[in-house]
Amino acid sequence: MKPVKVGICGLGTVGGGTFNVLKRNAEEIARRAGRGIEVAQIAARRPNPKSETGSTPITADIFDVANNPEIDIVIELIGGYTQAYDLVMKAIENGKHVVTANKALIAVHGNEIFAKAREKGVIVAFEAAVAGGIPVIKAIREGLAGNRINWLAGIINGTGNFILTEMREKGRAFEDVLKEAQALGYAEADPTFDVEGIDAAHKLTILASIAFGIPLQFDKAYTEGITKLTTADVNYAEALGYRIKHLGVARRTDAGIELRVHPTLIPADRLIANVNGVMNAVMVNGDAAGSTLFYGAGAGMDPTASSVVADLVDVVRAMTSDPENRVPHLAFQPDSLSDHPILPIDACESAYYLRIQAKDHPGVLAQVATILSERGINIESIMQMEVEEHDGLVPMILVTHRVLESRIIEAITALEALDDVVGNVVRIRVEQLN
Ligand code: HSE
């Protein structure tokens, strides 16, 4: 059988990696796909010194690939929402299948893209959009298809995890670690996407859709970054038996679906609390399988290429099949998506770590306890540190049981109004993940 011709748009970290993996593993890939996969054209503004593209035709115009009649599958690896959107829509319009690693594109425009793909009978595959080399989309969409999924929680931004790990283990400065992540090709073009949780929210939006069978709703995801975390809180969390991770959490409740990205204290003995550096991990809890954990490299040249190529193999196997009988883009049949709402953050429930800076006066602890108990907030543990020499204040660290976000906000407002409490109360959510 003749090889399938594909076009790669974008020859950066992931594009270069995809070209290399296709070349390096060509024989194994053909044995799996049933046909060879040939890169017939590349669209790139400049060569990638890490990829020897040899005689493969290169164009500077991505639309040459989308309009190339020889090409069956367009691989979109340029990133961003604008040009990538036009490229993908053009490729679909031209009846081509699409493989993309673009989480922002899928999270923001996925509903529209999938509708167009259904209309044209083509596949849009996006395994590489979430958690780099971990085949978590396939695992949730197909491997866990028998489950009613209750929740999932993931470390889904490698750059953020790398920064938190280096800060905790080596005491390195935030900016310094971020620069290293950029040099290693992990960080987004706009690094605020990594450190402010936007990249993780894109990925969480996708995971929640395929886990619960809901449309993509990135605009409703709650996003809080890691830029305000202090070493003091990292150390206090450690003393209480927790690790701070930047977590994406999606949970189904009767009232709606929680969709939130924020720094989170996790018990230090959970496997996911020990996922360090650029590694990612996603825990998925289903009613039948219980908790499962998917771990691996969340970014980088070869790991992300691994997912792109796996999608290519899937597309090659399925492209001659009846479009109605393919795995649905969002795991559930498009006419069976649920309208269960995404909850606003103040209607979400979590346990909380609170750090209160108090004056060293008698009765302060009692006042704090009264404010919490009046609002039905149960304290799980409390730790009062020694007076700090530089300001004479006493750090009080509390961990609460689960409570509605709106209630903790109310309690924090009351705590900050106390004469003996100085400055803002630090609050970080806590998840037991059991
Ligand atoms: N910037 C992303 C990360 C790349 O650090 O995880 C992979 O999506």
Short mmCIF file of C-alpha atoms and ligand atoms in Angstrom, two decimals:
data_model
loop_
_atom_site.label_atom_id
_atom_site.label_comp_id
_atom_site.label_asym_id
_atom_site.label_seq_id
_atom_site.Cartn_x
_atom_site.Cartn_y
_atom_site.Cartn_z
CA MET A 1 0.00 0.00 0.00
CA LYS A 2 1.20 3.52 -0.77
CA PRO A 3 2.36 5.58 2.21
CA VAL A 4 0.04 8.22 3.64
CA LYS A 5 1.32 11.71 2.92
CA VAL A 6 1.35 14.19 5.76
CA GLY A 7 2.40 17.82 6.08
CA ILE A 8 4.02 19.30 9.16
CA CYS A 9 3.24 22.95 9.92
CA GLY A 10 5.77 24.35 12.36
CA LEU A 11 9.28 22.99 12.81
CA GLY A 12 9.96 24.13 16.37
CA THR A 13 10.43 21.85 19.36
CA VAL A 14 7.42 19.63 18.67
CA GLY A 15 7.57 19.83 14.85
CA GLY A 16 11.25 18.95 14.81
CA GLY A 17 10.65 16.12 17.28
CA THR A 18 7.77 14.77 15.18
CA PHE A 19 9.90 14.75 12.02
CA ASN A 20 12.70 12.95 13.86
CA VAL A 21 10.45 10.31 15.45
CA LEU A 22 8.70 9.60 12.12
CA LYS A 23 12.09 9.11 10.50
CA ARG A 24 13.73 7.18 13.33
CA ASN A 25 10.85 4.77 13.91
CA ALA A 26 9.50 4.64 10.33
CA GLU A 27 9.53 0.87 10.12
CA GLU A 28 7.81 0.22 13.48
CA ILE A 29 5.28 2.95 12.73
CA ALA A 30 4.42 1.42 9.34
CA ARG A 31 4.02 -2.01 10.95
CA ARG A 32 1.54 -0.51 13.39
CA ALA A 33 -0.35 1.74 10.98
CA GLY A 34 -0.47 -0.78 8.15
CA ARG A 35 1.09 1.82 5.80
CA GLY A 36 4.11 4.03 5.80
CA ILE A 37 3.77 7.67 6.84
CA GLU A 38 5.67 10.07 4.59
CA VAL A 39 6.29 13.73 5.35
CA ALA A 40 5.48 15.24 1.95
CA GLN A 41 5.87 18.90 2.93
CA ILE A 42 6.94 21.06 5.84
CA ALA A 43 5.91 24.65 6.48
CA ALA A 44 8.53 26.48 8.51
CA ARG A 45 9.99 29.96 8.68
CA ARG A 46 13.43 28.61 9.53
CA PRO A 47 15.15 25.20 9.72
CA ASN A 48 15.44 23.38 13.03
CA PRO A 49 19.10 22.48 13.67
CA LYS A 50 17.90 19.41 15.58
CA SER A 51 16.07 17.96 12.54
CA GLU A 52 17.73 16.91 9.31
CA THR A 53 14.86 17.35 6.87
CA GLY A 54 17.02 16.47 3.83
CA SER A 55 15.08 16.66 0.55
CA THR A 56 11.62 17.13 2.14
CA PRO A 57 10.03 20.17 0.44
CA ILE A 58 9.83 23.19 2.73
CA THR A 59 7.53 26.17 2.27
CA ALA A 60 7.24 29.33 4.32
CA ASP A 61 3.45 29.38 3.90
CA ILE A 62 1.41 27.04 6.12
CA PHE A 63 -1.55 27.31 3.73
CA ASP A 64 0.53 25.62 1.02
CA VAL A 65 0.28 22.51 3.20
CA ALA A 66 -3.46 22.92 3.88
CA ASN A 67 -4.06 23.30 0.13
CA ASN A 68 -1.64 20.60 -1.05
CA PRO A 69 -3.81 17.99 -2.86
CA GLU A 70 -1.26 15.25 -2.16
CA ILE A 71 -1.53 15.62 1.60
CA ASP A 72 -4.10 13.62 3.61
CA ILE A 73 -3.17 14.72 7.14
CA VAL A 74 -2.13 18.20 8.27
CA ILE A 75 -0.10 18.32 11.49
CA GLU A 76 -0.61 21.70 13.16
CA LEU A 77 2.34 22.54 15.41
CA ILE A 78 2.54 26.32 15.10
CA GLY A 79 0.65 27.10 18.35
CA GLY A 80 -1.49 30.14 19.16
CA TYR A 81 -5.15 30.77 18.42
CA THR A 82 -5.24 32.88 15.27
CA GLN A 83 -3.16 31.47 12.41
CA ALA A 84 -3.53 27.97 13.82
CA TYR A 85 -7.32 28.37 13.79
CA ASP A 86 -7.31 29.51 10.15
CA LEU A 87 -4.95 26.71 9.18
CA VAL A 88 -6.98 23.96 10.88
CA MET A 89 -10.29 25.25 9.49
CA LYS A 90 -8.79 25.46 5.99
CA ALA A 91 -7.38 21.91 6.23
CA ILE A 92 -10.78 20.58 7.38
CA GLU A 93 -12.54 22.55 4.66
CA ASN A 94 -10.22 20.83 2.17
CA GLY A 95 -11.22 17.41 3.58
CA LYS A 96 -7.94 16.75 5.36
CA HIS A 97 -7.57 15.09 8.75
CA VAL A 98 -5.77 17.15 11.39
CA VAL A 99 -3.39 16.27 14.18
CA THR A 100 -2.61 19.08 16.60
CA ALA A 101 -0.67 19.62 19.82
CA ASN A 102 -2.43 22.95 20.34
CA LYS A 103 -4.23 22.97 23.70
CA ALA A 104 -5.14 26.65 23.49
CA LEU A 105 -6.77 26.14 20.10
CA ILE A 106 -8.76 23.08 21.21
CA ALA A 107 -9.78 24.55 24.59
CA VAL A 108 -10.97 27.84 23.05
CA HIS A 109 -12.22 26.84 19.57
CA GLY A 110 -12.61 23.06 19.88
CA ASN A 111 -16.44 22.97 19.81
CA GLU A 112 -16.48 24.81 16.50
CA ILE A 113 -13.55 22.85 15.05
CA PHE A 114 -15.13 19.50 15.91
CA ALA A 115 -18.49 20.55 14.45
CA LYS A 116 -16.77 21.48 11.19
CA ALA A 117 -14.78 18.22 11.21
CA ARG A 118 -17.99 16.21 11.65
CA GLU A 119 -19.57 18.07 8.76
CA LYS A 120 -16.61 17.16 6.53
CA GLY A 121 -16.19 13.62 7.91
CA VAL A 122 -12.58 14.15 9.05
CA ILE A 123 -10.71 13.43 12.26
CA VAL A 124 -9.11 16.06 14.50
CA ALA A 125 -6.74 14.34 16.93
CA PHE A 126 -5.16 16.16 19.88
CA GLU A 127 -3.41 13.70 22.22
CA ALA A 128 -0.29 15.90 22.36
CA ALA A 129 -2.33 18.87 23.58
CA VAL A 130 -2.45 17.52 27.14
CA ALA A 131 0.46 16.27 29.25
CA GLY A 132 3.04 15.86 26.45
CA GLY A 133 4.04 12.21 26.13
CA ILE A 134 1.37 10.76 28.46
CA PRO A 135 -1.43 9.11 26.44
CA VAL A 136 -4.02 10.44 28.87
CA ILE A 137 -6.61 11.50 26.28
CA LYS A 138 -6.73 7.96 24.92
CA ALA A 139 -6.79 6.52 28.42
CA ILE A 140 -9.78 8.61 29.52
CA ARG A 141 -11.64 8.55 26.20
CA GLU A 142 -11.23 4.85 25.52
CA GLY A 143 -9.54 3.01 28.39
CA LEU A 144 -11.96 4.33 31.03
CA ALA A 145 -15.07 4.37 28.81
CA GLY A 146 -16.90 2.03 31.16
CA ASN A 147 -16.68 4.43 34.10
CA ARG A 148 -18.72 7.26 35.47
CA ILE A 149 -15.79 9.56 36.19
CA ASN A 150 -16.05 11.35 39.54
CA TRP A 151 -13.00 13.60 39.44
CA LEU A 152 -9.59 14.11 37.96
CA ALA A 153 -6.63 16.08 39.21
CA GLY A 154 -3.40 16.73 37.42
CA ILE A 155 -0.02 18.37 37.37
CA ILE A 156 -0.37 19.41 33.75
CA ASN A 157 2.15 22.18 33.30
CA GLY A 158 5.75 21.02 33.22
CA THR A 159 7.25 24.49 33.48
CA GLY A 160 5.29 25.33 36.64
CA ASN A 161 6.14 22.00 38.22
CA PHE A 162 9.81 22.43 37.33
CA ILE A 163 9.82 25.88 38.96
CA LEU A 164 8.09 24.66 42.15
CA THR A 165 10.42 21.67 42.39
CA GLU A 166 13.61 23.70 41.97
CA MET A 167 12.37 26.32 44.45
CA ARG A 168 11.55 23.66 47.05
CA GLU A 169 14.57 21.40 46.57
CA LYS A 170 17.31 23.91 45.80
CA GLY A 171 15.91 27.20 47.03
CA ARG A 172 16.42 28.68 43.54
CA ALA A 173 14.81 31.95 42.53
CA PHE A 174 11.62 31.89 40.45
CA GLU A 175 13.00 33.92 37.50
CA ASP A 176 16.18 31.90 37.27
CA VAL A 177 14.30 28.58 36.97
CA LEU A 178 11.84 30.06 34.46
CA LYS A 179 14.77 31.07 32.21
CA GLU A 180 16.09 27.51 32.32
CA ALA A 181 12.65 26.09 31.39
CA GLN A 182 12.55 28.48 28.42
CA ALA A 183 16.02 27.39 27.26
CA LEU A 184 14.94 23.74 27.50
CA GLY A 185 11.93 24.42 25.24
CA TYR A 186 9.32 23.64 27.94
CA ALA A 187 7.88 27.11 28.47
CA GLU A 188 5.12 28.68 26.37
CA ALA A 189 5.99 31.57 24.03
CA ASP A 190 4.26 33.77 26.63
CA PRO A 191 5.53 32.35 29.95
CA THR A 192 2.63 33.90 31.87
CA PHE A 193 0.56 31.08 30.34
CA ASP A 194 2.67 28.66 32.37
CA VAL A 195 3.04 30.51 35.66
CA GLU A 196 -0.46 32.02 35.78
CA GLY A 197 -2.11 28.65 35.11
CA ILE A 198 -3.61 29.50 31.70
CA ASP A 199 -1.83 26.62 29.94
CA ALA A 200 -2.99 24.22 32.68
CA ALA A 201 -6.55 25.59 32.39
CA HIS A 202 -6.51 24.91 28.63
CA LYS A 203 -5.51 21.31 29.32
CA LEU A 204 -7.94 20.88 32.22
CA THR A 205 -10.79 22.16 30.04
CA ILE A 206 -10.02 19.42 27.50
CA LEU A 207 -9.69 16.71 30.15
CA ALA A 208 -12.98 17.69 31.82
CA SER A 209 -14.83 17.59 28.52
CA ILE A 210 -13.75 14.09 27.68
CA ALA A 211 -14.18 12.88 31.27
CA PHE A 212 -17.72 14.20 31.79
CA GLY A 213 -19.01 14.54 28.24
CA ILE A 214 -19.52 18.31 28.37
CA PRO A 215 -18.70 20.96 25.75
CA LEU A 216 -15.33 22.73 26.04
CA GLN A 217 -15.78 25.77 28.32
CA PHE A 218 -12.38 27.34 28.89
CA ASP A 219 -13.97 30.70 29.73
CA LYS A 220 -15.53 29.14 32.85
CA ALA A 221 -12.33 27.64 34.26
CA TYR A 222 -11.02 29.27 37.45
CA THR A 223 -7.31 30.03 37.16
CA GLU A 224 -4.82 31.00 39.84
CA GLY A 225 -1.04 30.98 39.22
CA ILE A 226 2.05 30.21 41.28
CA THR A 227 3.67 33.63 41.22
CA LYS A 228 2.50 34.59 44.71
CA LEU A 229 3.68 31.44 46.46
CA THR A 230 6.31 32.08 49.13
CA THR A 231 9.06 29.84 50.45
CA ALA A 232 7.53 30.30 53.92
CA ASP A 233 4.30 28.59 52.83
CA VAL A 234 6.20 25.85 50.98
CA ASN A 235 8.09 25.14 54.23
CA TYR A 236 5.03 25.33 56.54
CA ALA A 237 3.15 22.98 54.21
CA GLU A 238 6.11 20.59 54.41
CA ALA A 239 6.06 20.74 58.23
CA LEU A 240 2.35 19.79 58.17
CA GLY A 241 3.07 16.79 55.91
CA TYR A 242 1.99 18.38 52.62
CA ARG A 243 3.59 19.39 49.29
CA ILE A 244 2.41 22.38 47.28
CA LYS A 245 1.67 21.53 43.64
CA HIS A 246 0.03 23.56 40.89
CA LEU A 247 -2.99 21.37 40.28
CA GLY A 248 -5.84 21.30 37.80
CA VAL A 249 -8.95 19.81 39.41
CA ALA A 250 -12.20 18.83 37.69
CA ARG A 251 -14.87 17.31 39.93
CA ARG A 252 -18.45 16.30 39.25
CA THR A 253 -20.92 17.30 41.98
CA ASP A 254 -24.73 17.26 41.98
CA ALA A 255 -24.78 21.05 41.61
CA GLY A 256 -22.33 21.19 38.72
CA ILE A 257 -18.73 20.66 37.69
CA GLU A 258 -15.78 22.22 39.44
CA LEU A 259 -13.11 23.33 36.97
CA ARG A 260 -10.21 24.98 38.73
CA VAL A 261 -6.43 25.46 38.51
CA HIS A 262 -4.57 26.70 41.58
CA PRO A 263 -1.68 25.95 43.94
CA THR A 264 -2.76 23.05 46.13
CA LEU A 265 -1.47 21.31 49.25
CA ILE A 266 -1.42 17.53 48.71
CA PRO A 267 -0.42 14.99 51.40
CA ALA A 268 3.30 14.39 50.84
CA ASP A 269 2.86 10.62 50.74
CA ARG A 270 0.55 10.62 47.69
CA LEU A 271 2.31 9.43 44.53
CA ILE A 272 1.25 12.59 42.70
CA ALA A 273 2.85 14.79 45.37
CA ASN A 274 6.18 13.25 44.36
CA VAL A 275 5.92 14.13 40.67
CA ASN A 276 8.82 16.50 40.23
CA GLY A 277 10.64 18.60 37.65
CA VAL A 278 9.07 18.83 34.22
CA MET A 279 7.13 15.60 34.76
CA ASN A 280 3.32 15.62 34.60
CA ALA A 281 0.77 13.30 36.18
CA VAL A 282 -3.00 12.99 35.97
CA MET A 283 -5.11 11.11 38.54
CA VAL A 284 -8.51 10.00 37.34
CA ASN A 285 -11.13 8.61 39.70
CA GLY A 286 -13.86 6.51 38.13
CA ASP A 287 -16.64 4.57 39.84
CA ALA A 288 -15.46 1.26 38.43
CA ALA A 289 -11.68 1.57 38.08
CA GLY A 290 -11.21 3.59 41.29
CA SER A 291 -8.20 5.90 41.13
CA THR A 292 -5.73 5.58 38.28
CA LEU A 293 -2.55 7.62 37.82
CA PHE A 294 -0.91 8.50 34.51
CA TYR A 295 2.66 9.78 34.73
CA GLY A 296 5.31 10.91 32.27
CA ALA A 297 7.10 13.79 30.57
CA GLY A 298 4.67 16.67 30.11
CA ALA A 299 6.69 18.63 27.56
CA GLY A 300 9.77 18.44 25.36
CA MET A 301 10.71 17.45 21.86
CA ASP A 302 10.47 13.66 21.78
CA PRO A 303 7.76 13.08 24.43
CA THR A 304 5.32 15.44 22.71
CA ALA A 305 6.27 13.96 19.32
CA SER A 306 5.41 10.54 20.75
CA SER A 307 1.79 11.67 21.18
CA VAL A 308 1.63 13.41 17.78
CA VAL A 309 2.84 10.25 16.06
CA ALA A 310 0.44 8.04 18.04
CA ASP A 311 -2.39 10.26 16.76
CA LEU A 312 -1.05 9.93 13.22
CA VAL A 313 -1.12 6.13 13.52
CA ASP A 314 -4.69 6.31 14.85
CA VAL A 315 -5.78 8.56 11.99
CA VAL A 316 -4.13 6.32 9.38
CA ARG A 317 -5.93 3.27 10.81
CA ALA A 318 -9.31 5.04 11.00
CA MET A 319 -9.30 7.26 7.91
CA THR A 320 -10.96 4.64 5.71
CA SER A 321 -13.62 3.85 8.32
CA ASP A 322 -17.18 5.18 8.42
CA PRO A 323 -17.01 8.61 10.19
CA GLU A 324 -20.11 7.73 12.26
CA ASN A 325 -18.29 4.78 13.82
CA ARG A 326 -15.10 6.57 14.89
CA VAL A 327 -14.24 7.45 18.50
CA PRO A 328 -16.02 10.79 19.10
CA HIS A 329 -13.72 13.80 19.48
CA LEU A 330 -14.96 14.48 23.03
CA ALA A 331 -15.41 10.80 23.96
CA PHE A 332 -19.22 11.07 24.10
CA GLN A 333 -21.46 11.19 21.04
CA PRO A 334 -21.85 14.84 20.00
CA ASP A 335 -25.63 14.76 20.40
CA SER A 336 -25.26 13.30 23.90
CA LEU A 337 -23.14 16.00 25.52
CA SER A 338 -24.40 17.07 28.95
CA ASP A 339 -25.37 20.61 29.96
CA HIS A 340 -24.39 20.07 33.60
CA PRO A 341 -23.09 23.57 34.47
CA ILE A 342 -19.56 24.59 35.41
CA LEU A 343 -19.67 25.96 38.96
CA PRO A 344 -18.33 29.43 39.78
CA ILE A 345 -15.38 29.23 42.17
CA ASP A 346 -17.36 30.46 45.21
CA ALA A 347 -19.66 27.45 44.83
CA CYS A 348 -16.69 25.01 44.81
CA GLU A 349 -15.73 23.07 47.89
CA SER A 350 -12.25 22.43 49.21
CA ALA A 351 -10.22 22.23 52.39
CA TYR A 352 -7.97 25.23 53.08
CA TYR A 353 -4.55 26.07 54.45
CA LEU A 354 -4.63 29.47 56.14
CA ARG A 355 -1.64 31.47 57.36
CA ILE A 356 -2.48 34.29 59.73
CA GLN A 357 0.07 36.81 60.96
CA ALA A 358 -1.09 37.73 64.47
CA LYS A 359 0.11 40.00 67.27
CA ASP A 360 1.48 38.13 70.24
CA HIS A 361 -1.50 38.84 72.54
CA PRO A 362 -3.55 36.49 74.73
CA GLY A 363 -6.85 35.32 73.22
CA VAL A 364 -6.01 35.75 69.52
CA LEU A 365 -6.24 32.02 68.86
CA ALA A 366 -9.64 31.93 70.59
CA GLN A 367 -10.92 34.76 68.37
CA VAL A 368 -9.70 32.96 65.25
CA ALA A 369 -11.36 29.71 66.36
CA THR A 370 -14.63 31.56 67.10
CA ILE A 371 -14.74 33.16 63.63
CA LEU A 372 -14.26 29.78 61.99
CA SER A 373 -16.69 27.88 64.23
CA GLU A 374 -19.42 30.54 63.79
CA ARG A 375 -19.28 29.75 60.08
CA GLY A 376 -19.31 25.99 60.57
CA ILE A 377 -15.68 25.64 59.49
CA ASN A 378 -14.05 22.65 61.11
CA ILE A 379 -10.32 22.89 61.90
CA GLU A 380 -8.29 19.80 61.04
CA SER A 381 -4.94 20.98 62.38
CA ILE A 382 -3.40 24.08 63.80
CA MET A 383 0.23 25.10 64.28
CA GLN A 384 1.36 28.22 66.07
CA MET A 385 4.96 29.23 65.37
CA GLU A 386 7.32 31.18 67.58
CA VAL A 387 7.31 34.98 67.49
CA GLU A 388 9.27 36.18 64.46
CA GLU A 389 12.11 38.47 65.50
CA HIS A 390 11.89 40.88 62.57
CA ASP A 391 8.25 41.91 63.11
CA GLY A 392 7.21 40.46 66.48
CA LEU A 393 4.30 38.66 64.83
CA VAL A 394 3.21 35.07 65.36
CA PRO A 395 2.44 32.99 62.25
CA MET A 396 -0.61 30.79 62.86
CA ILE A 397 -1.10 27.99 60.36
CA LEU A 398 -4.44 26.22 60.10
CA VAL A 399 -5.80 23.48 57.89
CA THR A 400 -9.59 23.26 57.68
CA HIS A 401 -11.96 20.49 56.66
CA ARG A 402 -13.82 20.87 53.35
CA VAL A 403 -15.98 23.97 53.13
CA LEU A 404 -17.61 26.11 50.43
CA GLU A 405 -15.25 28.72 48.98
CA SER A 406 -17.80 31.49 49.68
CA ARG A 407 -17.77 30.56 53.37
CA ILE A 408 -13.97 30.64 53.69
CA ILE A 409 -13.85 34.02 51.94
CA GLU A 410 -16.35 35.33 54.48
CA ALA A 411 -14.24 33.95 57.35
CA ILE A 412 -11.05 35.46 55.89
CA THR A 413 -12.70 38.88 55.67
CA ALA A 414 -13.67 38.60 59.36
CA LEU A 415 -10.17 37.39 60.33
CA GLU A 416 -8.49 40.27 58.49
CA ALA A 417 -10.75 42.72 60.34
CA LEU A 418 -9.45 41.59 63.76
CA ASP A 419 -7.24 44.18 65.50
CA ASP A 420 -4.69 41.50 66.32
CA VAL A 421 -4.36 40.17 62.76
CA VAL A 422 -1.85 41.98 60.55
CA GLY A 423 -1.96 42.05 56.74
CA ASN A 424 -3.75 39.58 54.50
CA VAL A 425 -4.51 36.00 55.43
CA VAL A 426 -2.79 33.60 53.01
CA ARG A 427 -5.12 30.87 51.74
CA ILE A 428 -4.16 27.87 49.67
CA ARG A 429 -6.58 25.07 48.82
CA VAL A 430 -5.93 21.54 50.13
CA GLU A 431 -6.93 18.32 48.36
CA GLN A 432 -6.58 14.89 49.96
CA LEU A 433 -7.06 13.07 46.60
CA ASN A 434 -8.36 9.90 48.23
N1 HSE B 1 4.44 24.94 28.44
C1 HSE B 1 3.92 23.62 28.54
C2 HSE B 1 4.41 23.02 29.83
C3 HSE B 1 4.36 22.81 27.38
O1 HSE B 1 5.33 23.57 30.44
O2 HSE B 1 3.86 22.03 30.28
C4 HSE B 1 3.59 21.54 27.20
O3 HSE B 1 2.25 21.76 26.97
#
